[in-house]
Short mmCIF file of N, CA and C and ligand atoms in Angstrom, two decimals:
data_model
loop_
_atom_site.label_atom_id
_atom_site.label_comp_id
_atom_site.label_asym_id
_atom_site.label_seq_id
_atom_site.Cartn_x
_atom_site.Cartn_y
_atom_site.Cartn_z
N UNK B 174 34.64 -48.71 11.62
CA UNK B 174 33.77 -49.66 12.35
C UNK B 174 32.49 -49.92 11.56
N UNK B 175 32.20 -51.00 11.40
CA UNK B 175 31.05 -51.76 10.74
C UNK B 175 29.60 -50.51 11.72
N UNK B 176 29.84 -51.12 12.97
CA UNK B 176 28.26 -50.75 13.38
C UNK B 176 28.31 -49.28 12.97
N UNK B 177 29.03 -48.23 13.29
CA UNK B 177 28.97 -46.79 13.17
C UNK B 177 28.52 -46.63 11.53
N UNK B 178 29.20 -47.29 10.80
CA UNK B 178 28.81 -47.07 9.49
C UNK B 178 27.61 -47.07 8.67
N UNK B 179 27.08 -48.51 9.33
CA UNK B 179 25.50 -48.93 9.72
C UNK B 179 24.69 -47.83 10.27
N UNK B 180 25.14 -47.36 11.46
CA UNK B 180 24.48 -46.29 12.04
C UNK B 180 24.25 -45.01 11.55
N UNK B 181 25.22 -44.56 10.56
CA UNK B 181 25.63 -43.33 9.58
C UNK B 181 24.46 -43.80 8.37
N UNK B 182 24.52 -44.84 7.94
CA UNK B 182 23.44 -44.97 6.92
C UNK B 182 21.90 -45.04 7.25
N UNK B 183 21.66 -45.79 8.58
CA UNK B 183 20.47 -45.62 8.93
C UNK B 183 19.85 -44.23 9.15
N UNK B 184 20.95 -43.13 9.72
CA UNK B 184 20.23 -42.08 10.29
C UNK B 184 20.18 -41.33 8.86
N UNK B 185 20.84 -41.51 7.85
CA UNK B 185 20.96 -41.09 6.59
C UNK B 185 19.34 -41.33 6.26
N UNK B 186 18.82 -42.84 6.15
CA UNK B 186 17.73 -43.19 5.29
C UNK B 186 16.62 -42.55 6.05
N UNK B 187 16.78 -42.48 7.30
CA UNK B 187 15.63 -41.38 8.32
C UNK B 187 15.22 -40.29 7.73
N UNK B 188 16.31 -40.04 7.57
CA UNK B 188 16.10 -38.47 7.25
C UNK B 188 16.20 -38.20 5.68
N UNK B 189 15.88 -38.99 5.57
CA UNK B 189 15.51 -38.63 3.44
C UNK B 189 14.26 -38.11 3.18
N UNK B 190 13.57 -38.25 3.92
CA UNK B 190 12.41 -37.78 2.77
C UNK B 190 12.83 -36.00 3.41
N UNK B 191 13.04 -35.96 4.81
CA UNK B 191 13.60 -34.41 4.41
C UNK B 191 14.36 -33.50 3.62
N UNK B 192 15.51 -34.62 3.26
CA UNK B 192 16.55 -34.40 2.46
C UNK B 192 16.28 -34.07 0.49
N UNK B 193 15.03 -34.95 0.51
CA UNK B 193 14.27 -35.08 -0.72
C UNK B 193 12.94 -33.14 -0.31
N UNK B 194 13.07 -33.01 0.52
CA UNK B 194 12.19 -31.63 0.35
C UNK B 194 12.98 -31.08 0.23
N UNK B 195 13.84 -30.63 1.12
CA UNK B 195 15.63 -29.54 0.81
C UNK B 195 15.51 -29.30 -0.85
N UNK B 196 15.96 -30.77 -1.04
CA UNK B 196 16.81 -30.31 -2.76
C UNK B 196 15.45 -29.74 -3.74
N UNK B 197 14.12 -30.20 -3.36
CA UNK B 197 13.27 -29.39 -4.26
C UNK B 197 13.09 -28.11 -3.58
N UNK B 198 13.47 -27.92 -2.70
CA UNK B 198 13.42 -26.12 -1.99
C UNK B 198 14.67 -25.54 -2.49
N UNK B 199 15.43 -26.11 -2.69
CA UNK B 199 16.71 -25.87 -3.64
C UNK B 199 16.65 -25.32 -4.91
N UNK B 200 15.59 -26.54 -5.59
CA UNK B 200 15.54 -26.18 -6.64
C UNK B 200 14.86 -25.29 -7.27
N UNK B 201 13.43 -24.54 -6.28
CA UNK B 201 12.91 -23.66 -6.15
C UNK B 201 13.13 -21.91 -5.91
N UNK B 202 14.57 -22.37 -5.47
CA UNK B 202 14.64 -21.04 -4.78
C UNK B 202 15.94 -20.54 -5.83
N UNK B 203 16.32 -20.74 -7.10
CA UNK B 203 16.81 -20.00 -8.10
C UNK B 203 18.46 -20.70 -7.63
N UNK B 204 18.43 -21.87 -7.60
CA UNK B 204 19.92 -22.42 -7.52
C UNK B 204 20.99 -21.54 -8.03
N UNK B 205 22.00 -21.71 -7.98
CA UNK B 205 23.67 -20.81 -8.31
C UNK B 205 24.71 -22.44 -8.55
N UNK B 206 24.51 -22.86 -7.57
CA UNK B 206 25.62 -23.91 -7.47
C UNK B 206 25.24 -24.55 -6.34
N UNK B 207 26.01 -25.74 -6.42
CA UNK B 207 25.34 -26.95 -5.86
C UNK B 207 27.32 -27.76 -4.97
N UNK B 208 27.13 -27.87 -4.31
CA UNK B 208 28.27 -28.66 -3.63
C UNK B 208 27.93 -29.87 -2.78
N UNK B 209 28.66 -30.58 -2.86
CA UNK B 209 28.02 -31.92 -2.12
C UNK B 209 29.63 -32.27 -0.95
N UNK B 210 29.54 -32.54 0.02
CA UNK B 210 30.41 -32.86 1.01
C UNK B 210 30.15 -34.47 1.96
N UNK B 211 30.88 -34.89 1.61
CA UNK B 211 31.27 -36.34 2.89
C UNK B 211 31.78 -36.01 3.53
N UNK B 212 30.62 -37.11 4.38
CA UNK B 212 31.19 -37.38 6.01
C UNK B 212 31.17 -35.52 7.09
N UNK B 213 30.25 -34.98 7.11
CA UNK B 213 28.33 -36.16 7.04
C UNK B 213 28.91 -35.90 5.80
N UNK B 214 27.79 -36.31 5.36
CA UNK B 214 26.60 -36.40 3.74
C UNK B 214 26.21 -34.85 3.58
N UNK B 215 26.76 -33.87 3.03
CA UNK B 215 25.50 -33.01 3.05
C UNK B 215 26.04 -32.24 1.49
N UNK B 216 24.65 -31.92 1.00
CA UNK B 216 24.59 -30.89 -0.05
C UNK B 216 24.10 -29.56 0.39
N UNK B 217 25.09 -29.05 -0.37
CA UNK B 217 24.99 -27.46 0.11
C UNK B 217 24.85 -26.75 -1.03
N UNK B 218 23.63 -26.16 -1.01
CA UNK B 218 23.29 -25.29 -2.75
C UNK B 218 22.99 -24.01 -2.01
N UNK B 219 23.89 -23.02 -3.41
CA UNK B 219 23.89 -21.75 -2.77
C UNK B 219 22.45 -21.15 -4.00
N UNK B 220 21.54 -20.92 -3.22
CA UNK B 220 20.84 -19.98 -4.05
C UNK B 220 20.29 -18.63 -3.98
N UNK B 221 19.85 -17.82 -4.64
CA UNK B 221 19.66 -16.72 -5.33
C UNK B 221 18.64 -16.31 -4.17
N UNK B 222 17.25 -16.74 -3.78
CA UNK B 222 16.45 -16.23 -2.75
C UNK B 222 15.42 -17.47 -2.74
N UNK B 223 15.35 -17.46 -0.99
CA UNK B 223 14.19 -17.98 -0.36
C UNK B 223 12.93 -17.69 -0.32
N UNK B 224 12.35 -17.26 -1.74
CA UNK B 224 11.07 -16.71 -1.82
C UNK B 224 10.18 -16.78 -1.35
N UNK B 225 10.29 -18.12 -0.75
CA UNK B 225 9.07 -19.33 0.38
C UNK B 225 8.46 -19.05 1.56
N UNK B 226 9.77 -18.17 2.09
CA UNK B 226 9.63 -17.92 3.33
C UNK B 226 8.84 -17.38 3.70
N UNK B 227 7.88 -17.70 4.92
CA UNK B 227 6.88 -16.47 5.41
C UNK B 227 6.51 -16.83 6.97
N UNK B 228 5.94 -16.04 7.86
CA UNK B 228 6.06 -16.24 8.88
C UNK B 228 7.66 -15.84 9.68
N UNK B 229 7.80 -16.77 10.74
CA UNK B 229 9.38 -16.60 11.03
C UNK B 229 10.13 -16.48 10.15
N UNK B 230 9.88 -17.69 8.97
CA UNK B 230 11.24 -17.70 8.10
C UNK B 230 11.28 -16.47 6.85
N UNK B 231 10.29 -15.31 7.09
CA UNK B 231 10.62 -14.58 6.32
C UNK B 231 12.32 -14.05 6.10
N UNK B 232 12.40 -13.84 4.66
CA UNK B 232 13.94 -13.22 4.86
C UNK B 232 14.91 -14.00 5.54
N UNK B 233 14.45 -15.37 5.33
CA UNK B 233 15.52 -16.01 6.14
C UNK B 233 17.13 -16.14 5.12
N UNK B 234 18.53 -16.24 5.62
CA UNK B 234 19.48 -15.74 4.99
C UNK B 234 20.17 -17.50 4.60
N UNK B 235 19.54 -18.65 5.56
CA UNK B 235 19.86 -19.97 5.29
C UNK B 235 18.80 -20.67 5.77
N UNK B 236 19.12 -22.06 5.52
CA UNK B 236 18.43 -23.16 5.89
C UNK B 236 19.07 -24.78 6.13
N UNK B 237 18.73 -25.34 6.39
CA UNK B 237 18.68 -27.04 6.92
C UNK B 237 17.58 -27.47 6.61
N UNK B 238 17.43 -28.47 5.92
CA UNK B 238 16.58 -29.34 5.44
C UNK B 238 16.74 -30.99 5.13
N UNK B 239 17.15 -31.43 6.00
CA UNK B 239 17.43 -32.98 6.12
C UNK B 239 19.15 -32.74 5.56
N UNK B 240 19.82 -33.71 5.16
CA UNK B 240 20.84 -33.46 4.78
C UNK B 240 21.04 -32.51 3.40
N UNK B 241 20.29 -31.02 3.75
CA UNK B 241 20.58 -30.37 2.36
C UNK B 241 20.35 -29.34 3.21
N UNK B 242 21.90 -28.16 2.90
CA UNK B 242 21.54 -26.74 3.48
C UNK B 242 21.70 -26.27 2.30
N UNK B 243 20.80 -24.87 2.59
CA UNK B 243 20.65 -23.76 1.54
C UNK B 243 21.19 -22.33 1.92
N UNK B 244 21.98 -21.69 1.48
CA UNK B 244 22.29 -20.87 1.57
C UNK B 244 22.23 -19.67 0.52
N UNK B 245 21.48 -18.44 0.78
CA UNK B 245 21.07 -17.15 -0.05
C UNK B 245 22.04 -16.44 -0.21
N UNK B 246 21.93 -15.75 -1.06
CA UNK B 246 22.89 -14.88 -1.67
C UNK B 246 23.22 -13.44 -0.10
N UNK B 247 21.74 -13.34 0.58
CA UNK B 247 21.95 -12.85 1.57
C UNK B 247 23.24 -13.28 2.92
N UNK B 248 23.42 -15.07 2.39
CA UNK B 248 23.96 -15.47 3.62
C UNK B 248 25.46 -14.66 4.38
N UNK B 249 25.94 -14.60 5.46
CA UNK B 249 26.88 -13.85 5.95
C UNK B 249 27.46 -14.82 6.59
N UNK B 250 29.06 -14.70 6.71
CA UNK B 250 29.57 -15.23 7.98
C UNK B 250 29.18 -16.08 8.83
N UNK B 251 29.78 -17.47 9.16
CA UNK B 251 29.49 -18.16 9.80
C UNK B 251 27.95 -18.75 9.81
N UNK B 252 27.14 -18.44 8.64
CA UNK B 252 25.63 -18.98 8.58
C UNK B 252 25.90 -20.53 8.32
N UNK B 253 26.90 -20.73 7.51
CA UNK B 253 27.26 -22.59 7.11
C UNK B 253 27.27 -23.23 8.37
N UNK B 254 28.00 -22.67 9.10
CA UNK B 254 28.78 -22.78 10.52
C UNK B 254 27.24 -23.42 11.26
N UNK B 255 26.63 -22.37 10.99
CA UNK B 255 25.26 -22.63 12.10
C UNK B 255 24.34 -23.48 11.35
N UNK B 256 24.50 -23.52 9.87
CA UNK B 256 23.78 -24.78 9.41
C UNK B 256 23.92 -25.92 9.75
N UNK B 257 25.18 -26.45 10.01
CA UNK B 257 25.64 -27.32 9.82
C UNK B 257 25.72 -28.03 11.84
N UNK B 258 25.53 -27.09 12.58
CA UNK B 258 24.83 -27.54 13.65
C UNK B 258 23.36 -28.20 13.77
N UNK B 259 22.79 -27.44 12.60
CA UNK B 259 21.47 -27.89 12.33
C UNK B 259 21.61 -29.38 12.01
N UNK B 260 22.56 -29.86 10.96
CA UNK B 260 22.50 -30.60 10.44
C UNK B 260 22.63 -32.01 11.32
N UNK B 261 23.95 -31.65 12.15
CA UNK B 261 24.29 -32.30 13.57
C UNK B 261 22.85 -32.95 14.73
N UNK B 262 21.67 -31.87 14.49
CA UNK B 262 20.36 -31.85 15.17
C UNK B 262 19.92 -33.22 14.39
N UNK B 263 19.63 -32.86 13.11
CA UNK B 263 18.73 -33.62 12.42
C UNK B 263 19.41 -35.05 12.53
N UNK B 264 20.87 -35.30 12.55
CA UNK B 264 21.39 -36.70 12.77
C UNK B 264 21.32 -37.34 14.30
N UNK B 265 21.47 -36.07 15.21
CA UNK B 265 20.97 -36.78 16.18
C UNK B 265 19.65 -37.29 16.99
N UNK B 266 18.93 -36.65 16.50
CA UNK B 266 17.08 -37.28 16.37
C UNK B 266 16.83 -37.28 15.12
N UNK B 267 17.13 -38.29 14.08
CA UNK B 267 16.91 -38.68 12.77
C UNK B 267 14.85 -38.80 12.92
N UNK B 268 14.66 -38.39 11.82
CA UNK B 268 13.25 -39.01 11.20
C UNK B 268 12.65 -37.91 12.66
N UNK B 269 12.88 -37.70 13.33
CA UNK B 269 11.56 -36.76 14.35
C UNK B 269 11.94 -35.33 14.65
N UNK B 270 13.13 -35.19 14.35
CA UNK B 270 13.80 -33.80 14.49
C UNK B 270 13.00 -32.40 14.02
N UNK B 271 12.41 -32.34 12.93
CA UNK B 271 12.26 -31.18 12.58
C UNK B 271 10.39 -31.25 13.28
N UNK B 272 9.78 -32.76 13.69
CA UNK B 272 8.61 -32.39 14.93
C UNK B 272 8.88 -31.87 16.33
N UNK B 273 10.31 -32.24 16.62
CA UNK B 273 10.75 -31.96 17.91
C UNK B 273 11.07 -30.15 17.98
N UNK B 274 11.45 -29.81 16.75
CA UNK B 274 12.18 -28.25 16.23
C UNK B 274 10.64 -27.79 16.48
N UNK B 275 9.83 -28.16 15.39
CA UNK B 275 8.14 -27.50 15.82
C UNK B 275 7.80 -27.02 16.81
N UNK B 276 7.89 -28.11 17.47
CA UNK B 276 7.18 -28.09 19.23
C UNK B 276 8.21 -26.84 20.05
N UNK B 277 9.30 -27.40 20.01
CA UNK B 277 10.35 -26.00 20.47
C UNK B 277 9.67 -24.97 19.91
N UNK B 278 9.48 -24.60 19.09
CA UNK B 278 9.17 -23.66 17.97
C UNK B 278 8.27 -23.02 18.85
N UNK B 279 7.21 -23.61 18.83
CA UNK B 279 5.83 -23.27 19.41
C UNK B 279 6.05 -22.73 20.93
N UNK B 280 6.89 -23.59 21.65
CA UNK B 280 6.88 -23.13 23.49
C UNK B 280 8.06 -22.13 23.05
N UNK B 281 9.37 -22.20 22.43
CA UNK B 281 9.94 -20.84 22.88
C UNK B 281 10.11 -19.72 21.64
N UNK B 282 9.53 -19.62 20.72
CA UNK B 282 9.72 -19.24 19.79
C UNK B 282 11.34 -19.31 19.18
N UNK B 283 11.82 -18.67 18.33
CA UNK B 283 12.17 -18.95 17.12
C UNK B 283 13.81 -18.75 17.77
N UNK B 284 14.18 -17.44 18.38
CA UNK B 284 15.22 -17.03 18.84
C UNK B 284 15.82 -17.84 20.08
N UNK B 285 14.74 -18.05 20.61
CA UNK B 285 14.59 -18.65 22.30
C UNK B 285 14.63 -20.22 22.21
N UNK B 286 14.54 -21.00 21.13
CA UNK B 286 14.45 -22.55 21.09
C UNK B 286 16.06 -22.76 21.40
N UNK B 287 15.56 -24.13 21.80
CA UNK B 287 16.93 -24.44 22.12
C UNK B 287 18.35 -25.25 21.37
N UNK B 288 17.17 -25.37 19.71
CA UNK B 288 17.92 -25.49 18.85
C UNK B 288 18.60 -24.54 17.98
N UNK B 289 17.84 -22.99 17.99
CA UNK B 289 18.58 -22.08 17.33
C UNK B 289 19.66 -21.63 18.73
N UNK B 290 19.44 -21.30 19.98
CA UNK B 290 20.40 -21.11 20.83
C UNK B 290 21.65 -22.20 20.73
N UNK B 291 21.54 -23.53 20.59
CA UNK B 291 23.11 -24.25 20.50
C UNK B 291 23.22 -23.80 18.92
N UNK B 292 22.83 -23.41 17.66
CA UNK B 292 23.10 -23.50 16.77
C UNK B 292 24.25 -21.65 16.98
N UNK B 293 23.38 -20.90 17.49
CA UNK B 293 23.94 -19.47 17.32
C UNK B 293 24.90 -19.85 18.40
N UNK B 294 24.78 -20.15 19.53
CA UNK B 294 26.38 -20.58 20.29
C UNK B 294 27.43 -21.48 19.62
N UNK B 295 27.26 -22.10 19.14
CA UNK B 295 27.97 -23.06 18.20
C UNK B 295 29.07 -22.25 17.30
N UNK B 296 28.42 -22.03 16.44
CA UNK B 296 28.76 -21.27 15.26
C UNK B 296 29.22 -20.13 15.39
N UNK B 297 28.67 -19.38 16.69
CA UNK B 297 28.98 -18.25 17.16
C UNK B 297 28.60 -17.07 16.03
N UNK B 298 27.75 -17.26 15.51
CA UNK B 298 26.85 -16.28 14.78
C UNK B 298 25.66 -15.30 15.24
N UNK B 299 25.56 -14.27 14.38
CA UNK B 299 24.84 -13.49 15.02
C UNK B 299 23.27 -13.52 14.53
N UNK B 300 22.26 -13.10 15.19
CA UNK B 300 20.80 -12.79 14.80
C UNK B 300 20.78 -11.89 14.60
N UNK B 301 20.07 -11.63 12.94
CA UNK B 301 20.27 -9.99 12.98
C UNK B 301 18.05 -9.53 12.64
N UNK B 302 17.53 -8.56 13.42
CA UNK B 302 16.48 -8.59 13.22
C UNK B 302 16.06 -8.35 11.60
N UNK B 303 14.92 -8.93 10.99
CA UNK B 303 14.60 -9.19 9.96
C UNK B 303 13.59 -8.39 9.65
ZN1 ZN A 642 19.14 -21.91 12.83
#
């Protein structure tokens, strides 16, 4: 279908300039390899460590970053799984998603939002304390 396709590219161009931070957090964090997947769109680079992290995301084992997940050498089981719910987030509130993730952020913290709860139900992955 024409319009869906349209619609796949628009929410694509939304979400680029996130997608454009990902791959330099990518490229920051000691790349390994790099995979790219259609339909979605997403690049998936496995790297070495998230040095960045601080606050919540200390020690974090993955990430979502516009259409670019990252995954650490730490990552385990089913973390793609739960990225890639993330990723599902960011297409379905293109361009405001990761202000909307904030604000969650802020009222339920990190475990308790209601984007890491559908992401860990989803994926059916576990939280492991950090
Ligand atoms: Zn998550």
């Amino acid at each position: 279908m024409v319009v869906s396709k349209l619609k796949i590219a628009l929410v694509f161009i939304l979400n680029l300039p996130y997608t454009f931070v990902g791959l330099i957090m990518g490229l920051i964090s000691y790349p390994k390899s790099i995979r790219f997947n259609k339909n979605p769109y997403i690049i998936i680079i496995r790297v070495k460590k998230m040095w960045w992290g601080i606050g919540y995301l200390k020690g974090i084992r993955a990430a979502t970053i516009g259409n670019v997940v990252l995954l650490s050498s730490k990552s385990k089981n089913k973390d793609l799984e739960h990225e890639l719910v993330h990723v599902g987030q960011y297409q379905d509130e293109p361009l405001v998603h990761p202000i909307l993730y904030f604000f969650e952020l802020l009222k339920n913290g990190y475990k308790n939002n209601k984007y890491e709860v559908e992401a860990y139900n989803k994926a059916d992955n576990n939280y492991y304390e950090r």
